[in-house]
Amino acid sequence: MSSIPRIKPKCIIFDLDNTLYDWVSFFVPSFYAMVEEVINITGWEREELLDGFKYVHQRHNNVEHPFSLLEVDLVQQQYGNLSKQELSKIFDSAFLAFNRMRKKTLEAYPDVKEVLNSVNEAGIDIIAHTDSSLYAVVDRMERIGLTKFFNRIYCRGRSASEHPDGHPFANWAQDFPFDKVVELPPNEKKPDPSVLLDICSTQGHLPTETAYVGDSLARDLLMAHKTGVISIWAKYGTHHPSKMYEMLVRVTHWTHDDVIRERSLSKEVRSVTPDFVLEKGIKELTTVINI
């Protein structure tokens, strides 16, 4: 890890997915557990079903679009005359399969809560920033127990899709402190530097006294570099089995244009060197900041 002297920022902004928990290793197994149960229920061809999911995800520009299964063409063709409530009952075991696997696989990386608590006690403003949408953010932060550590949470706006029963959130999320949340417009995404500058301004911090911790060189660190924010690369969050990543790409919302844009960002980021690198885990952050 870098030997640069320790720093004491007034604010630390944390990416969430693959920085505080392993999003890929939770979402991919959970999603495919649901897919396999749908196949058990219907007998549909796997690849055709995956094509249907990909189309829905691209339409909403979100691989975590709530209850995307109910919008898949195969479902609409065979059960189009049924309400969402009736459809959810038919596929209840599929949604349960997702939930069971999520319960097994979704957890904070080692030492995350301890480190966030130490940063809080040091009087540093802790902010969350993610391109994930509101419902997904609320779900994960509450399940893992991370909400209390953050003073503000910046995320994509909520999906227009609600729970089939007409409720946007499960009962356990009704007490979520929504006053902490700032829902960003769809066009304000990483690595747009104006997004990070706006967050710094809103929180009352200069970019030079702010640090950003994230796993993506092309999105998190490039954005921080362009704004003069101290960049801390959570390199530990980039290690995923290639097969699991391929399974994610199979159903992702990324379009051909998105892939081209990602390649362009990858080229641009080659000239960017993070200020600090966390090689093995977030606990190394305590050797970077002065707390």
CSV table of C-alpha atoms in Angstrom, one decimal:
chain,number,residue,atom,x,y,z
A,1,MET,CA,0.0,0.0,0.0
A,2,SER,CA,1.1,3.6,-0.5
A,3,SER,CA,3.6,5.1,1.9
A,4,ILE,CA,2.2,8.7,1.5
A,5,PRO,CA,1.8,10.4,5.0
A,6,ARG,CA,-1.6,10.0,6.6
A,7,ILE,CA,-4.3,12.6,6.0
A,8,LYS,CA,-7.2,14.0,8.0
A,9,PRO,CA,-10.0,14.9,5.6
A,10,LYS,CA,-13.1,16.7,6.9
A,11,CYS,CA,-15.3,14.4,4.8
A,12,ILE,CA,-15.1,10.9,3.4
A,13,ILE,CA,-17.4,9.8,0.6
A,14,PHE,CA,-17.9,6.1,0.3
A,15,ASP,CA,-19.1,4.2,-2.7
A,16,LEU,CA,-21.3,1.3,-1.6
A,17,ASP,CA,-21.4,-1.7,-4.0
A,18,ASN,CA,-18.1,-3.7,-3.9
A,19,THR,CA,-16.6,-1.1,-1.5
A,20,LEU,CA,-18.5,-1.8,1.7
A,21,TYR,CA,-19.9,-5.2,0.6
A,22,ASP,CA,-19.5,-7.6,-2.3
A,23,TRP,CA,-22.4,-6.7,-4.6
A,24,VAL,CA,-21.4,-9.1,-7.4
A,25,SER,CA,-21.1,-12.1,-5.1
A,26,PHE,CA,-24.5,-11.4,-3.5
A,27,PHE,CA,-26.5,-10.3,-6.6
A,28,VAL,CA,-25.5,-12.9,-9.2
A,29,PRO,CA,-26.2,-16.0,-7.1
A,30,SER,CA,-29.4,-14.5,-5.8
A,31,PHE,CA,-30.6,-13.6,-9.3
A,32,TYR,CA,-29.8,-16.9,-10.8
A,33,ALA,CA,-31.4,-18.8,-7.9
A,34,MET,CA,-34.6,-16.9,-8.9
A,35,VAL,CA,-34.1,-17.8,-12.6
A,36,GLU,CA,-33.7,-21.5,-11.8
A,37,GLU,CA,-36.9,-21.5,-9.8
A,38,VAL,CA,-38.8,-19.8,-12.6
A,39,ILE,CA,-37.6,-22.5,-14.9
A,40,ASN,CA,-38.8,-25.1,-12.4
A,41,ILE,CA,-42.2,-23.5,-12.4
A,42,THR,CA,-42.7,-22.9,-16.1
A,43,GLY,CA,-40.3,-25.2,-18.0
A,44,TRP,CA,-39.1,-22.2,-20.1
A,45,GLU,CA,-35.8,-22.3,-22.0
A,46,ARG,CA,-33.1,-20.7,-19.9
A,47,GLU,CA,-31.5,-18.6,-22.6
A,48,GLU,CA,-34.9,-17.2,-23.7
A,49,LEU,CA,-35.7,-16.3,-20.2
A,50,LEU,CA,-32.3,-14.6,-19.7
A,51,ASP,CA,-32.9,-12.6,-22.9
A,52,GLY,CA,-36.2,-11.4,-21.5
A,53,PHE,CA,-34.6,-10.2,-18.3
A,54,LYS,CA,-31.9,-8.4,-20.2
A,55,TYR,CA,-34.4,-6.6,-22.3
A,56,VAL,CA,-36.3,-5.4,-19.2
A,57,HIS,CA,-33.1,-4.3,-17.5
A,58,GLN,CA,-32.1,-2.3,-20.6
A,59,ARG,CA,-35.5,-0.7,-20.9
A,60,HIS,CA,-35.2,0.6,-17.3
A,61,ASN,CA,-31.4,1.0,-17.4
A,62,ASN,CA,-31.2,-0.9,-14.2
A,63,VAL,CA,-30.2,-4.5,-13.6
A,64,GLU,CA,-31.9,-4.3,-10.2
A,65,HIS,CA,-35.3,-3.1,-11.5
A,66,PRO,CA,-37.8,-4.2,-8.9
A,67,PHE,CA,-39.8,-7.2,-9.8
A,68,SER,CA,-38.4,-7.3,-13.3
A,69,LEU,CA,-39.6,-10.9,-13.7
A,70,LEU,CA,-43.2,-9.7,-14.0
A,71,GLU,CA,-42.3,-7.6,-17.0
A,72,VAL,CA,-40.4,-10.3,-19.0
A,73,ASP,CA,-42.1,-11.0,-22.3
A,74,LEU,CA,-42.5,-14.7,-21.6
A,75,VAL,CA,-44.5,-13.9,-18.5
A,76,GLN,CA,-46.6,-11.3,-20.3
A,77,GLN,CA,-47.3,-13.7,-23.2
A,78,GLN,CA,-48.5,-16.6,-20.9
A,79,TYR,CA,-50.0,-14.7,-18.0
A,80,GLY,CA,-50.7,-11.2,-19.5
A,81,ASN,CA,-54.4,-11.3,-18.3
A,82,LEU,CA,-53.4,-11.5,-14.7
A,83,SER,CA,-52.7,-8.7,-12.2
A,84,LYS,CA,-49.3,-8.1,-10.7
A,85,GLN,CA,-50.7,-9.4,-7.4
A,86,GLU,CA,-51.8,-12.7,-9.1
A,87,LEU,CA,-48.5,-13.0,-10.9
A,88,SER,CA,-46.5,-12.5,-7.7
A,89,LYS,CA,-48.3,-15.4,-6.2
A,90,ILE,CA,-47.5,-17.7,-9.2
A,91,PHE,CA,-43.8,-16.8,-8.9
A,92,ASP,CA,-43.7,-16.5,-5.1
A,93,SER,CA,-41.2,-19.4,-4.7
A,94,ALA,CA,-38.9,-17.7,-7.3
A,95,PHE,CA,-38.8,-14.5,-5.3
A,96,LEU,CA,-38.3,-16.5,-2.1
A,97,ALA,CA,-35.3,-18.2,-3.8
A,98,PHE,CA,-33.8,-14.8,-4.5
A,99,ASN,CA,-34.4,-13.8,-0.9
A,100,ARG,CA,-32.9,-16.9,0.6
A,101,MET,CA,-29.8,-16.7,-1.4
A,102,ARG,CA,-29.5,-12.9,-0.6
A,103,LYS,CA,-29.7,-13.7,3.1
A,104,LYS,CA,-26.8,-16.2,2.7
A,105,THR,CA,-24.5,-14.0,0.6
A,106,LEU,CA,-25.2,-10.3,1.5
A,107,GLU,CA,-22.9,-9.0,4.2
A,108,ALA,CA,-20.5,-6.2,4.9
A,109,TYR,CA,-16.8,-6.8,4.1
A,110,PRO,CA,-14.7,-7.6,7.2
A,111,ASP,CA,-14.1,-4.6,9.5
A,112,VAL,CA,-16.4,-2.3,7.6
A,113,LYS,CA,-18.6,-1.3,10.6
A,114,GLU,CA,-15.6,-1.0,12.9
A,115,VAL,CA,-13.8,1.3,10.5
A,116,LEU,CA,-16.9,3.4,9.8
A,117,ASN,CA,-17.4,3.8,13.6
A,118,SER,CA,-13.8,4.9,14.0
A,119,VAL,CA,-14.2,7.5,11.3
A,120,ASN,CA,-17.4,8.7,12.9
A,121,GLU,CA,-15.8,9.1,16.3
A,122,ALA,CA,-13.0,11.1,14.7
A,123,GLY,CA,-15.6,13.7,13.7
A,124,ILE,CA,-15.3,13.1,10.0
A,125,ASP,CA,-18.4,13.7,7.9
A,126,ILE,CA,-19.3,10.3,6.3
A,127,ILE,CA,-21.3,10.3,3.1
A,128,ALA,CA,-22.5,7.5,0.8
A,129,HIS,CA,-22.6,7.9,-3.0
A,130,THR,CA,-23.9,5.2,-5.4
A,131,ASP,CA,-25.4,4.8,-8.8
A,132,SER,CA,-27.8,2.2,-7.4
A,133,SER,CA,-31.4,3.3,-7.1
A,134,LEU,CA,-33.2,4.2,-3.9
A,135,TYR,CA,-35.1,1.0,-3.2
A,136,ALA,CA,-32.0,-1.2,-3.7
A,137,VAL,CA,-29.9,1.2,-1.4
A,138,VAL,CA,-32.5,1.2,1.4
A,139,ASP,CA,-32.8,-2.6,1.2
A,140,ARG,CA,-29.1,-3.3,1.5
A,141,MET,CA,-28.1,-0.6,4.0
A,142,GLU,CA,-30.9,-1.7,6.3
A,143,ARG,CA,-30.2,-5.4,5.9
A,144,ILE,CA,-26.5,-5.0,6.6
A,145,GLY,CA,-26.9,-2.4,9.3
A,146,LEU,CA,-25.0,0.5,7.7
A,147,THR,CA,-27.5,3.3,7.7
A,148,LYS,CA,-26.6,4.7,11.1
A,149,PHE,CA,-23.0,5.4,10.1
A,150,PHE,CA,-23.9,7.9,7.3
A,151,ASN,CA,-24.9,11.5,7.6
A,152,ARG,CA,-26.1,11.7,4.0
A,153,ILE,CA,-26.8,9.2,1.2
A,154,TYR,CA,-26.7,10.2,-2.5
A,155,CYS,CA,-28.3,7.7,-4.9
A,156,ARG,CA,-30.3,7.3,-8.1
A,157,GLY,CA,-33.9,8.2,-7.8
A,158,ARG,CA,-36.6,5.6,-6.9
A,159,SER,CA,-38.0,3.3,-9.6
A,160,ALA,CA,-41.5,4.0,-10.9
A,161,SER,CA,-42.2,0.3,-10.2
A,162,GLU,CA,-43.7,-0.6,-6.8
A,163,HIS,CA,-44.2,-3.8,-5.0
A,164,PRO,CA,-47.1,-5.9,-6.5
A,165,ASP,CA,-49.1,-5.2,-3.4
A,166,GLY,CA,-48.8,-1.5,-4.0
A,167,HIS,CA,-46.2,-0.7,-1.4
A,168,PRO,CA,-42.7,0.6,-2.4
A,169,PHE,CA,-41.0,-0.9,0.7
A,170,ALA,CA,-41.2,-3.9,2.9
A,171,ASN,CA,-42.5,-3.3,6.4
A,172,TRP,CA,-39.0,-3.4,7.9
A,173,ALA,CA,-38.0,-0.4,5.9
A,174,GLN,CA,-40.8,1.9,6.9
A,175,ASP,CA,-38.6,3.6,9.6
A,176,PHE,CA,-35.7,4.3,7.3
A,177,PRO,CA,-34.5,7.9,7.8
A,178,PHE,CA,-35.3,9.2,4.4
A,179,ASP,CA,-34.3,12.7,5.5
A,180,LYS,CA,-30.7,11.4,5.0
A,181,VAL,CA,-31.3,10.6,1.3
A,182,VAL,CA,-30.7,12.8,-1.7
A,183,GLU,CA,-32.1,11.3,-4.9
A,184,LEU,CA,-30.1,12.3,-7.9
A,185,PRO,CA,-31.5,12.9,-11.4
A,186,PRO,CA,-31.0,10.0,-13.9
A,187,ASN,CA,-28.3,12.0,-15.8
A,188,GLU,CA,-26.1,12.6,-12.8
A,189,LYS,CA,-24.0,9.5,-12.8
A,190,LYS,CA,-20.4,8.6,-12.2
A,191,PRO,CA,-17.9,9.6,-13.4
A,192,ASP,CA,-19.4,13.0,-14.1
A,193,PRO,CA,-17.2,15.4,-11.9
A,194,SER,CA,-20.1,17.9,-11.5
A,195,VAL,CA,-21.9,15.3,-9.4
A,196,LEU,CA,-19.1,15.0,-6.9
A,197,LEU,CA,-18.5,18.8,-6.9
A,198,ASP,CA,-22.2,19.3,-6.1
A,199,ILE,CA,-22.0,16.8,-3.2
A,200,CYS,CA,-19.0,18.6,-1.8
A,201,SER,CA,-20.8,22.0,-2.1
A,202,THR,CA,-24.0,20.7,-0.5
A,203,GLN,CA,-22.1,19.2,2.4
A,204,GLY,CA,-20.0,22.3,2.8
A,205,HIS,CA,-16.6,20.9,2.1
A,206,LEU,CA,-13.9,21.8,-0.3
A,207,PRO,CA,-12.8,19.1,-2.7
A,208,THR,CA,-9.3,19.3,-1.3
A,209,GLU,CA,-10.5,18.4,2.2
A,210,THR,CA,-12.7,15.5,0.9
A,211,ALA,CA,-11.7,11.9,0.2
A,212,TYR,CA,-13.5,9.4,-2.0
A,213,VAL,CA,-13.3,5.6,-1.4
A,214,GLY,CA,-14.4,3.4,-4.3
A,215,ASP,CA,-13.6,0.2,-6.1
A,216,SER,CA,-13.9,1.5,-9.7
A,217,LEU,CA,-10.9,3.2,-11.2
A,218,ALA,CA,-13.0,4.3,-14.3
A,219,ARG,CA,-15.9,5.7,-12.3
A,220,ASP,CA,-15.0,6.4,-8.7
A,221,LEU,CA,-11.3,7.3,-8.9
A,222,LEU,CA,-11.5,9.1,-12.3
A,223,MET,CA,-14.3,11.3,-10.9
A,224,ALA,CA,-12.3,12.1,-7.8
A,225,HIS,CA,-9.2,12.9,-9.8
A,226,LYS,CA,-11.1,15.3,-12.0
A,227,THR,CA,-12.5,17.2,-9.0
A,228,GLY,CA,-9.4,17.4,-6.9
A,229,VAL,CA,-10.8,15.1,-4.3
A,230,ILE,CA,-8.4,12.7,-2.5
A,231,SER,CA,-8.8,9.3,-4.3
A,232,ILE,CA,-8.6,6.1,-2.3
A,233,TRP,CA,-8.9,2.9,-4.4
A,234,ALA,CA,-10.7,0.0,-2.7
A,235,LYS,CA,-8.7,-2.5,-4.8
A,236,TYR,CA,-9.9,-5.4,-2.7
A,237,GLY,CA,-13.4,-4.8,-4.2
A,238,THR,CA,-12.3,-5.6,-7.7
A,239,HIS,CA,-11.7,-9.3,-7.3
A,240,HIS,CA,-14.6,-11.4,-8.7
A,241,PRO,CA,-14.6,-14.8,-10.3
A,242,SER,CA,-14.6,-14.4,-14.1
A,243,LYS,CA,-17.5,-16.8,-14.4
A,244,MET,CA,-19.7,-14.8,-12.0
A,245,TYR,CA,-18.9,-11.6,-13.9
A,246,GLU,CA,-19.9,-13.2,-17.2
A,247,MET,CA,-23.2,-14.3,-15.6
A,248,LEU,CA,-23.8,-10.7,-14.6
A,249,VAL,CA,-23.0,-9.3,-18.1
A,250,ARG,CA,-25.4,-11.9,-19.6
A,251,VAL,CA,-28.4,-10.0,-18.0
A,252,THR,CA,-27.0,-6.6,-17.4
A,253,HIS,CA,-28.7,-3.4,-18.6
A,254,TRP,CA,-25.5,-2.3,-20.4
A,255,THR,CA,-26.1,-1.5,-24.1
A,256,HIS,CA,-23.6,-1.6,-26.9
A,257,ASP,CA,-23.1,2.2,-26.4
A,258,ASP,CA,-22.5,1.6,-22.7
A,259,VAL,CA,-19.8,-1.0,-23.5
A,260,ILE,CA,-18.1,1.5,-25.9
A,261,ARG,CA,-18.3,4.2,-23.3
A,262,GLU,CA,-16.8,1.9,-20.7
A,263,ARG,CA,-13.8,1.1,-23.0
A,264,SER,CA,-13.3,4.8,-23.5
A,265,LEU,CA,-13.2,5.4,-19.7
A,266,SER,CA,-10.8,2.5,-19.3
A,267,LYS,CA,-8.4,4.2,-21.7
A,268,GLU,CA,-8.8,7.5,-19.9
A,269,VAL,CA,-8.1,6.1,-16.5
A,270,ARG,CA,-4.8,4.6,-17.4
A,271,SER,CA,-3.2,8.0,-16.8
A,272,VAL,CA,-4.8,8.3,-13.4
A,273,THR,CA,-2.9,7.1,-10.2
A,274,PRO,CA,-5.0,6.9,-7.0
A,275,ASP,CA,-3.6,8.8,-4.0
A,276,PHE,CA,-4.0,5.7,-1.9
A,277,VAL,CA,-4.7,2.1,-2.5
A,278,LEU,CA,-6.4,-0.3,-0.1
A,279,GLU,CA,-5.1,-3.7,-1.2
A,280,LYS,CA,-6.6,-6.3,1.1
A,281,GLY,CA,-9.5,-4.6,2.9
A,282,ILE,CA,-11.1,-1.5,4.3
A,283,LYS,CA,-9.2,-1.8,7.6
A,284,GLU,CA,-6.2,-0.4,5.7
A,285,LEU,CA,-8.1,2.9,5.6
A,286,THR,CA,-7.1,3.5,9.3
A,287,THR,CA,-3.4,3.6,8.1
A,288,VAL,CA,-4.3,6.2,5.5
A,289,ILE,CA,-6.4,8.7,7.6
A,290,ASN,CA,-5.3,10.2,10.9
A,291,ILE,CA,-7.9,9.0,13.4
